[in-house]
Short mmCIF file of C-alpha atoms and ligand atoms in Angstrom, two decimals:
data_model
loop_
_atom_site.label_atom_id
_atom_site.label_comp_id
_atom_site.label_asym_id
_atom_site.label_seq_id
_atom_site.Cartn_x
_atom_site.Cartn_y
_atom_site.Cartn_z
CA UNK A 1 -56.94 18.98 51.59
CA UNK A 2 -56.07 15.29 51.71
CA UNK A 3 -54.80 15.33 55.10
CA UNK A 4 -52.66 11.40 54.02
CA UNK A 5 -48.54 13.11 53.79
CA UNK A 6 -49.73 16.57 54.63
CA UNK A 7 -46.52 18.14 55.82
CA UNK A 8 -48.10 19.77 59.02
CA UNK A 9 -46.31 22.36 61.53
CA UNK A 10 -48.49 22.65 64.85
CA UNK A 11 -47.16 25.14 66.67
CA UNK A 12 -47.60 25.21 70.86
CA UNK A 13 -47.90 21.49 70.19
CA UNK A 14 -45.71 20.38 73.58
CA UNK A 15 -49.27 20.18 75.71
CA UNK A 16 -53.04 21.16 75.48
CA UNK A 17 -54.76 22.22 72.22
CA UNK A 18 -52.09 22.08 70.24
CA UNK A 19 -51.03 18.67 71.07
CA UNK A 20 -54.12 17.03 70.61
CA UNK A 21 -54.32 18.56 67.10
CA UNK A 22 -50.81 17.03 66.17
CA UNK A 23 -52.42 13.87 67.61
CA UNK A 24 -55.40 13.55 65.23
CA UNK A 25 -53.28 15.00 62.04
CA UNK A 26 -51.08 12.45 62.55
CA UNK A 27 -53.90 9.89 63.05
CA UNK A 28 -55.43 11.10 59.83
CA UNK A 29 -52.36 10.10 58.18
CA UNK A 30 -50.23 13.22 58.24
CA UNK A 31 -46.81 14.13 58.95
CA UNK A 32 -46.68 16.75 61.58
CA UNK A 33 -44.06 18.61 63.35
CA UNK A 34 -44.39 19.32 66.77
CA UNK A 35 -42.98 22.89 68.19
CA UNK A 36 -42.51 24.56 71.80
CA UNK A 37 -40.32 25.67 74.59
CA UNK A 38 -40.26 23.20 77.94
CA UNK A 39 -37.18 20.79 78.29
CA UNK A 40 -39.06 18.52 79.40
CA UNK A 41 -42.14 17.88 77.60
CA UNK A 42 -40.12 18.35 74.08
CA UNK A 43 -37.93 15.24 75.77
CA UNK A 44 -40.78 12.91 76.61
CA UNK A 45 -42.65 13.66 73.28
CA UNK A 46 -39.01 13.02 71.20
CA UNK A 47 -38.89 9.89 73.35
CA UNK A 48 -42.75 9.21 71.99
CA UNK A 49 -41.45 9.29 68.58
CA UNK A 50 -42.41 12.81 67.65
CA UNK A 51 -40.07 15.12 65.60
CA UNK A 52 -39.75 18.64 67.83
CA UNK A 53 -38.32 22.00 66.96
CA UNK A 54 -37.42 23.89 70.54
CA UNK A 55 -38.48 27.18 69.59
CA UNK A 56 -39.40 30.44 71.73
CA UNK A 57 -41.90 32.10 69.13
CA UNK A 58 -41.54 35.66 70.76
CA UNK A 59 -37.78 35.56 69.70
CA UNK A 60 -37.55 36.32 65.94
CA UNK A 61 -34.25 34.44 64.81
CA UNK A 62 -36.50 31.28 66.79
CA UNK A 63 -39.26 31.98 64.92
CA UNK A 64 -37.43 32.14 61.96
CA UNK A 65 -35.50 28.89 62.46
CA UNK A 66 -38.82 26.51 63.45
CA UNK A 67 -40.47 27.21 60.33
CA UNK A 68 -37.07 26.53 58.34
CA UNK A 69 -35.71 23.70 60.39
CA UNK A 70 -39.94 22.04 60.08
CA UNK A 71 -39.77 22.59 56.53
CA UNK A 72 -36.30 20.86 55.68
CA UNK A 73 -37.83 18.04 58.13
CA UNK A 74 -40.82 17.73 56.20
CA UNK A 75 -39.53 18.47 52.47
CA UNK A 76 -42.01 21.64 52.52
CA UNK A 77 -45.14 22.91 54.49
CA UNK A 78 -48.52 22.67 53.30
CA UNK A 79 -50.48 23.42 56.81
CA UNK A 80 -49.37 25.70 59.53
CA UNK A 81 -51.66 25.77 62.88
CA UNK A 82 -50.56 29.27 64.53
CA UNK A 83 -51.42 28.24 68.21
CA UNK A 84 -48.93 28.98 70.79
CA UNK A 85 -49.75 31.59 72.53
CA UNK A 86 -50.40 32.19 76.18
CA UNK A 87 -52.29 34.52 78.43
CA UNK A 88 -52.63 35.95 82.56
CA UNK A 89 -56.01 37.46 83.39
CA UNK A 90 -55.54 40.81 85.09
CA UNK A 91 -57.93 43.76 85.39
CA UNK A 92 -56.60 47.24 83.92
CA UNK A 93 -56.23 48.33 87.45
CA UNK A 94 -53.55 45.41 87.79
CA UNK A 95 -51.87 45.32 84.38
CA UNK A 96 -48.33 44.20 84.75
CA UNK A 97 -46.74 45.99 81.66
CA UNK A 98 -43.71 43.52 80.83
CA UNK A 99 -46.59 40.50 81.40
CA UNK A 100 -48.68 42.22 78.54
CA UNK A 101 -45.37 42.86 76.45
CA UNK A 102 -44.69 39.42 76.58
CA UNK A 103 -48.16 37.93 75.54
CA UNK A 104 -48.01 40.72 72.74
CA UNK A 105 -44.50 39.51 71.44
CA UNK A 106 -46.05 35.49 71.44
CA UNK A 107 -49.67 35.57 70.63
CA UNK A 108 -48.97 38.22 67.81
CA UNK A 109 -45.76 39.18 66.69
CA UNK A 110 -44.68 35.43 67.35
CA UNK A 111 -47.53 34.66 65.06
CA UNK A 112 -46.81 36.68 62.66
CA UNK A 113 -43.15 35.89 62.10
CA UNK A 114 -44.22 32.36 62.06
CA UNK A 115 -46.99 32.73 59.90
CA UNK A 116 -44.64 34.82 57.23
CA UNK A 117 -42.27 32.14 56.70
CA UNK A 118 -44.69 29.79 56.47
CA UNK A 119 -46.67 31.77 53.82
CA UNK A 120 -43.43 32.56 51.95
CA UNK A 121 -42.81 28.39 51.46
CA UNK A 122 -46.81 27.80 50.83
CA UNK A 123 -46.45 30.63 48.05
CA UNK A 124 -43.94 28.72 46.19
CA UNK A 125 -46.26 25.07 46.70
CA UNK A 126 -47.51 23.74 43.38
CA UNK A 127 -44.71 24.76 40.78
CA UNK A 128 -45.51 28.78 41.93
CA UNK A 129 -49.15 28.66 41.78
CA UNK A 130 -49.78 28.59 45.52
CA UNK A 131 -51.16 26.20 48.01
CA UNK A 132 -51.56 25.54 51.92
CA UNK A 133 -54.07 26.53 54.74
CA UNK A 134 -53.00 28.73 57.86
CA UNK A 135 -55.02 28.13 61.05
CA UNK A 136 -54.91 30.93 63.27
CA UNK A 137 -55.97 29.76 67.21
CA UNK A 138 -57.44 32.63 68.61
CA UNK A 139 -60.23 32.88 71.33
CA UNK A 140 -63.49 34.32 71.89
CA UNK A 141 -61.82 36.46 73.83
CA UNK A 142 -60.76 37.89 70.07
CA UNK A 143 -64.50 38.64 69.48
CA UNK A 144 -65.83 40.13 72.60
CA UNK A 145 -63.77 41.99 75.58
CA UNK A 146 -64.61 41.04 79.29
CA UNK A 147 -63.81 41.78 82.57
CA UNK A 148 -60.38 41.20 83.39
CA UNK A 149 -59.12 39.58 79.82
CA UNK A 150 -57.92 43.07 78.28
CA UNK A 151 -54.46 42.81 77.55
CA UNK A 152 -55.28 38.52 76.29
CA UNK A 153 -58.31 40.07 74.61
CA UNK A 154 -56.30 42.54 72.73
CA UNK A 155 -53.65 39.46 71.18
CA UNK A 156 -56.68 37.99 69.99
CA UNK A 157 -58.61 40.71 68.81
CA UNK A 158 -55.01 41.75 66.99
CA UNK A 159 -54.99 38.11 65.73
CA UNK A 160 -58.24 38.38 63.99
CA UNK A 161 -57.65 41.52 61.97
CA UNK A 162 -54.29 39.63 61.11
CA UNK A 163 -55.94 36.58 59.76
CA UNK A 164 -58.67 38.73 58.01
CA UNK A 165 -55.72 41.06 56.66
CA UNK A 166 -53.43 37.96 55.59
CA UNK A 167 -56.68 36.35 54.16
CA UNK A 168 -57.28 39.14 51.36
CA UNK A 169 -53.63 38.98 50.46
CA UNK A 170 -53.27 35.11 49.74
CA UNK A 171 -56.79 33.87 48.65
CA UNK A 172 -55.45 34.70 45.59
CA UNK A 173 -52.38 32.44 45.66
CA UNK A 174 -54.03 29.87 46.69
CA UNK A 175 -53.59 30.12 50.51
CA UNK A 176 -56.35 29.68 53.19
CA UNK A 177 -56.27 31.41 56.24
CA UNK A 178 -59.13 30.82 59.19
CA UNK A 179 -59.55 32.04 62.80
CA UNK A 180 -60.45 29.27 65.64
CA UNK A 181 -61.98 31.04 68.57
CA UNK A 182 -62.57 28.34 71.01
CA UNK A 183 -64.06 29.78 74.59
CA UNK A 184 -62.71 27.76 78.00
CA UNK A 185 -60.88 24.32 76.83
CA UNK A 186 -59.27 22.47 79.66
CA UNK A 187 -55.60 22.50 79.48
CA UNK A 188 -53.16 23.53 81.60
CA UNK A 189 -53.85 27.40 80.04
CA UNK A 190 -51.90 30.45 81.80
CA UNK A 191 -50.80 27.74 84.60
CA UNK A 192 -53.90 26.90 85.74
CA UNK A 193 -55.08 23.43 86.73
CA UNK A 194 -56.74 21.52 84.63
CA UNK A 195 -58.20 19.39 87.70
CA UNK A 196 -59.68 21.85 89.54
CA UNK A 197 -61.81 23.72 87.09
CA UNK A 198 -65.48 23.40 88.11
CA UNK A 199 -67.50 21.23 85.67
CA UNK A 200 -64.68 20.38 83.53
CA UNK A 201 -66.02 17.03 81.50
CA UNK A 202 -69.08 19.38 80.69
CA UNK A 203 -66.41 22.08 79.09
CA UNK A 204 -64.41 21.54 75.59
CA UNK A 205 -61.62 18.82 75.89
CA UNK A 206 -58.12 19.44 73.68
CA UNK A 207 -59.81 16.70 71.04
CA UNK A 208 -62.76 18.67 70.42
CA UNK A 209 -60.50 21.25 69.33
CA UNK A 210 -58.58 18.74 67.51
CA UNK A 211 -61.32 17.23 65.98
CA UNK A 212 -62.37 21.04 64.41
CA UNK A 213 -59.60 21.96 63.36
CA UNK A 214 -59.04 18.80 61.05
CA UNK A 215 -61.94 19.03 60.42
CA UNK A 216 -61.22 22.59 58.53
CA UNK A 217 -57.99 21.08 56.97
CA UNK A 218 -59.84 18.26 55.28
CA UNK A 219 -62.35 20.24 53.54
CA UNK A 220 -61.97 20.92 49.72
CA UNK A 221 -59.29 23.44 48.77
CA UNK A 222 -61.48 24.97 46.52
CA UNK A 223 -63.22 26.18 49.83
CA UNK A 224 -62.54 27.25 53.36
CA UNK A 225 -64.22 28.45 56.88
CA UNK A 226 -63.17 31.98 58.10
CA UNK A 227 -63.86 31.79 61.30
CA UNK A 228 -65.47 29.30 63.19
CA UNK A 229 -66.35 29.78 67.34
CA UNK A 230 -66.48 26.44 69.46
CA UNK A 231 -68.67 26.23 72.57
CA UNK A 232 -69.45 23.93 75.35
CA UNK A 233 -72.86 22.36 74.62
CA UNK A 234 -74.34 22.86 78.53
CA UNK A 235 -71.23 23.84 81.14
CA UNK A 236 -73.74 25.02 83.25
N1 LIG B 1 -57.45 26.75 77.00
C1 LIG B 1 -58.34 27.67 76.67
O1 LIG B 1 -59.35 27.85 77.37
C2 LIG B 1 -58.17 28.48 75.40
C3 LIG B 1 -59.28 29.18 74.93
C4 LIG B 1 -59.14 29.93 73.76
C5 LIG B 1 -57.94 29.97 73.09
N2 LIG B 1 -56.86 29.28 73.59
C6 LIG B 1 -55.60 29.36 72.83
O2 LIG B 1 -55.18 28.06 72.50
C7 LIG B 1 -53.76 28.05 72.31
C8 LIG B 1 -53.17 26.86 73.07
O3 LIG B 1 -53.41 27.01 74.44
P1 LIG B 1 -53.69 25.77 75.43
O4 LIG B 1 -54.98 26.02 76.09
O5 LIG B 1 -53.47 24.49 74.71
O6 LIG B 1 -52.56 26.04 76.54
P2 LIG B 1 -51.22 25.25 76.92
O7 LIG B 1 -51.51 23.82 77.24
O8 LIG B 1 -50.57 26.11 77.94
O9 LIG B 1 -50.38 25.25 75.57
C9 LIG B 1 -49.69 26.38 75.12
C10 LIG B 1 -48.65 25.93 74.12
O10 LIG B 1 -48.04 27.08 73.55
C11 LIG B 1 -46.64 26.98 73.73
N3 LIG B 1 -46.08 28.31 73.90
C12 LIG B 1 -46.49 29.29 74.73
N4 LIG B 1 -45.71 30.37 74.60
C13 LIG B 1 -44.78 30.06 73.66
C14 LIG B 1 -43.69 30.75 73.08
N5 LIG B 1 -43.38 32.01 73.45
N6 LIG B 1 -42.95 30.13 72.14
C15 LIG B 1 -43.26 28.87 71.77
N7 LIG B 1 -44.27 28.15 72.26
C16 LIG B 1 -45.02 28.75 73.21
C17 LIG B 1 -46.43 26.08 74.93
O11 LIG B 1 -45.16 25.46 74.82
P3 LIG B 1 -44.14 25.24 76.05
O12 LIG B 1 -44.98 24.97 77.27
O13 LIG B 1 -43.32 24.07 75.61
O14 LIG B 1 -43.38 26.50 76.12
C18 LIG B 1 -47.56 25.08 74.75
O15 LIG B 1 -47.18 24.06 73.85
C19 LIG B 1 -53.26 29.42 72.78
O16 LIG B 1 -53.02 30.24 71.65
C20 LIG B 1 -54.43 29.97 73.58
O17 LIG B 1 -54.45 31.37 73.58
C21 LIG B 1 -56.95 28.53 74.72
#
């Protein structure tokens, strides 16, 4: 996909990942709608410029309303990136039920309400024949369980079978759907500190996501990458 006019929604796009992939869209000549929850950082990026739904993903009518209030902005959707989402490490013995509730209702229902209405606009793309590309962030925490990740894990695990499942049922109208499963990028992730993670210029910055995930956009619509797993070179 040409990525010059692209009408782009990057969801989770107030810091981190997300924002650095709005960044480079819009660099690449697309225009992109920026989506999250904090007061503050949706004021400094509107004051940057940036067009920003306030949305709370878990909350269906919210969900609902981004993707229509992004698509009247826009005049339709031809790319949604599915990446808010959010996660706290705990070990099964520690499991704080309403904690894994709530990364259940973001990371996948949130997704998928998201992902519907976008799917339901993309469907109608091209006079009724179908076009757009769905980016699913997930995690490698989607591919392989470890210690302490379980309840994250199982979000992106869930997300995976989603985009596999959501693959089959709009390949043939003309909608591609990929999984991102980046391992440790530094952001400001589950309220951690970017700062004080050990060896972090040797660990995946926001733009190599970025840089990916355009990267997947820009290719020929006639083809697509269903999954694709990003790695620090050497954190060690
Ligand atoms: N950092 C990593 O190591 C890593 C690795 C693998 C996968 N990921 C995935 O990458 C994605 C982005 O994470 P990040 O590392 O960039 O972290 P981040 O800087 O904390 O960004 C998370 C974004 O998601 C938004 N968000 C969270 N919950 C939301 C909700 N309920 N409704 C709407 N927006 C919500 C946040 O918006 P507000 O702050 O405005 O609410 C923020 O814009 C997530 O899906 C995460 O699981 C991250």
């Amino acid at each position: 996909m040409n990525l010059q006019d692209a009408r782009i929604l990057v969801t989770g796009s107030t810091s981190g990942i997300g924002l650095a992939i709005a960044r480079r869209l819009h660099e690449g000549g697309a225009r992109v709608v920026l989506a999250g929850r904090d007061d503050a950082k949706i004021a400094a990026l509107r004051a940057e410029g940036w067009h920003v739904v306030q949305a709370d993903v878990s909350r269906d009518e919210d969900a609902v309303r981004l993707v229509r209030e992004a698509a009247e902005h826009l005049g339709g959707l031809d790319v949604l990136v599915n990446n808010a989402g959010g996660g706290r490490y705990a070990p099964l013995l520690e499991q704080d039920t309403a904690e894994f509730r709530q990364m259940l209702d973001t990371n996948l229902v949130g997704a998928t309400v998201v992902a519907r209405e976008a799917a339901r606009l993309m469907v109608q793309n091209g006079g009724g024949q179908g076009h757009g590309t769905i980016i699913n962030i997930g995690s490698v925490s989607g591919l392989r369980g470890s210690a302490g990740a379980g309840a994250y894990s199982a979000t992106k695990f869930g997300l995976r079978g989603l985009t596999q499942s959501w693959r089959d049922e709009l390949r043939p109208k003309n909608i591609r759907v990929s999984y991102v499963a980046p391992s440790e990028v530094i952001t400001g992730f589950g309220g951690s500190d970017p700062a004080s993670r050990k060896n972090a210029d040797r660990k995946i910055q926001p733009e190599d996501m970025a840089h990916a995930v355009a990267a997947l956009i820009e290719m020929d619509d006639r083809a697509f990458v269903t999954e694709l797993e990003v790695f620090a070179t050497n954190p060690w």
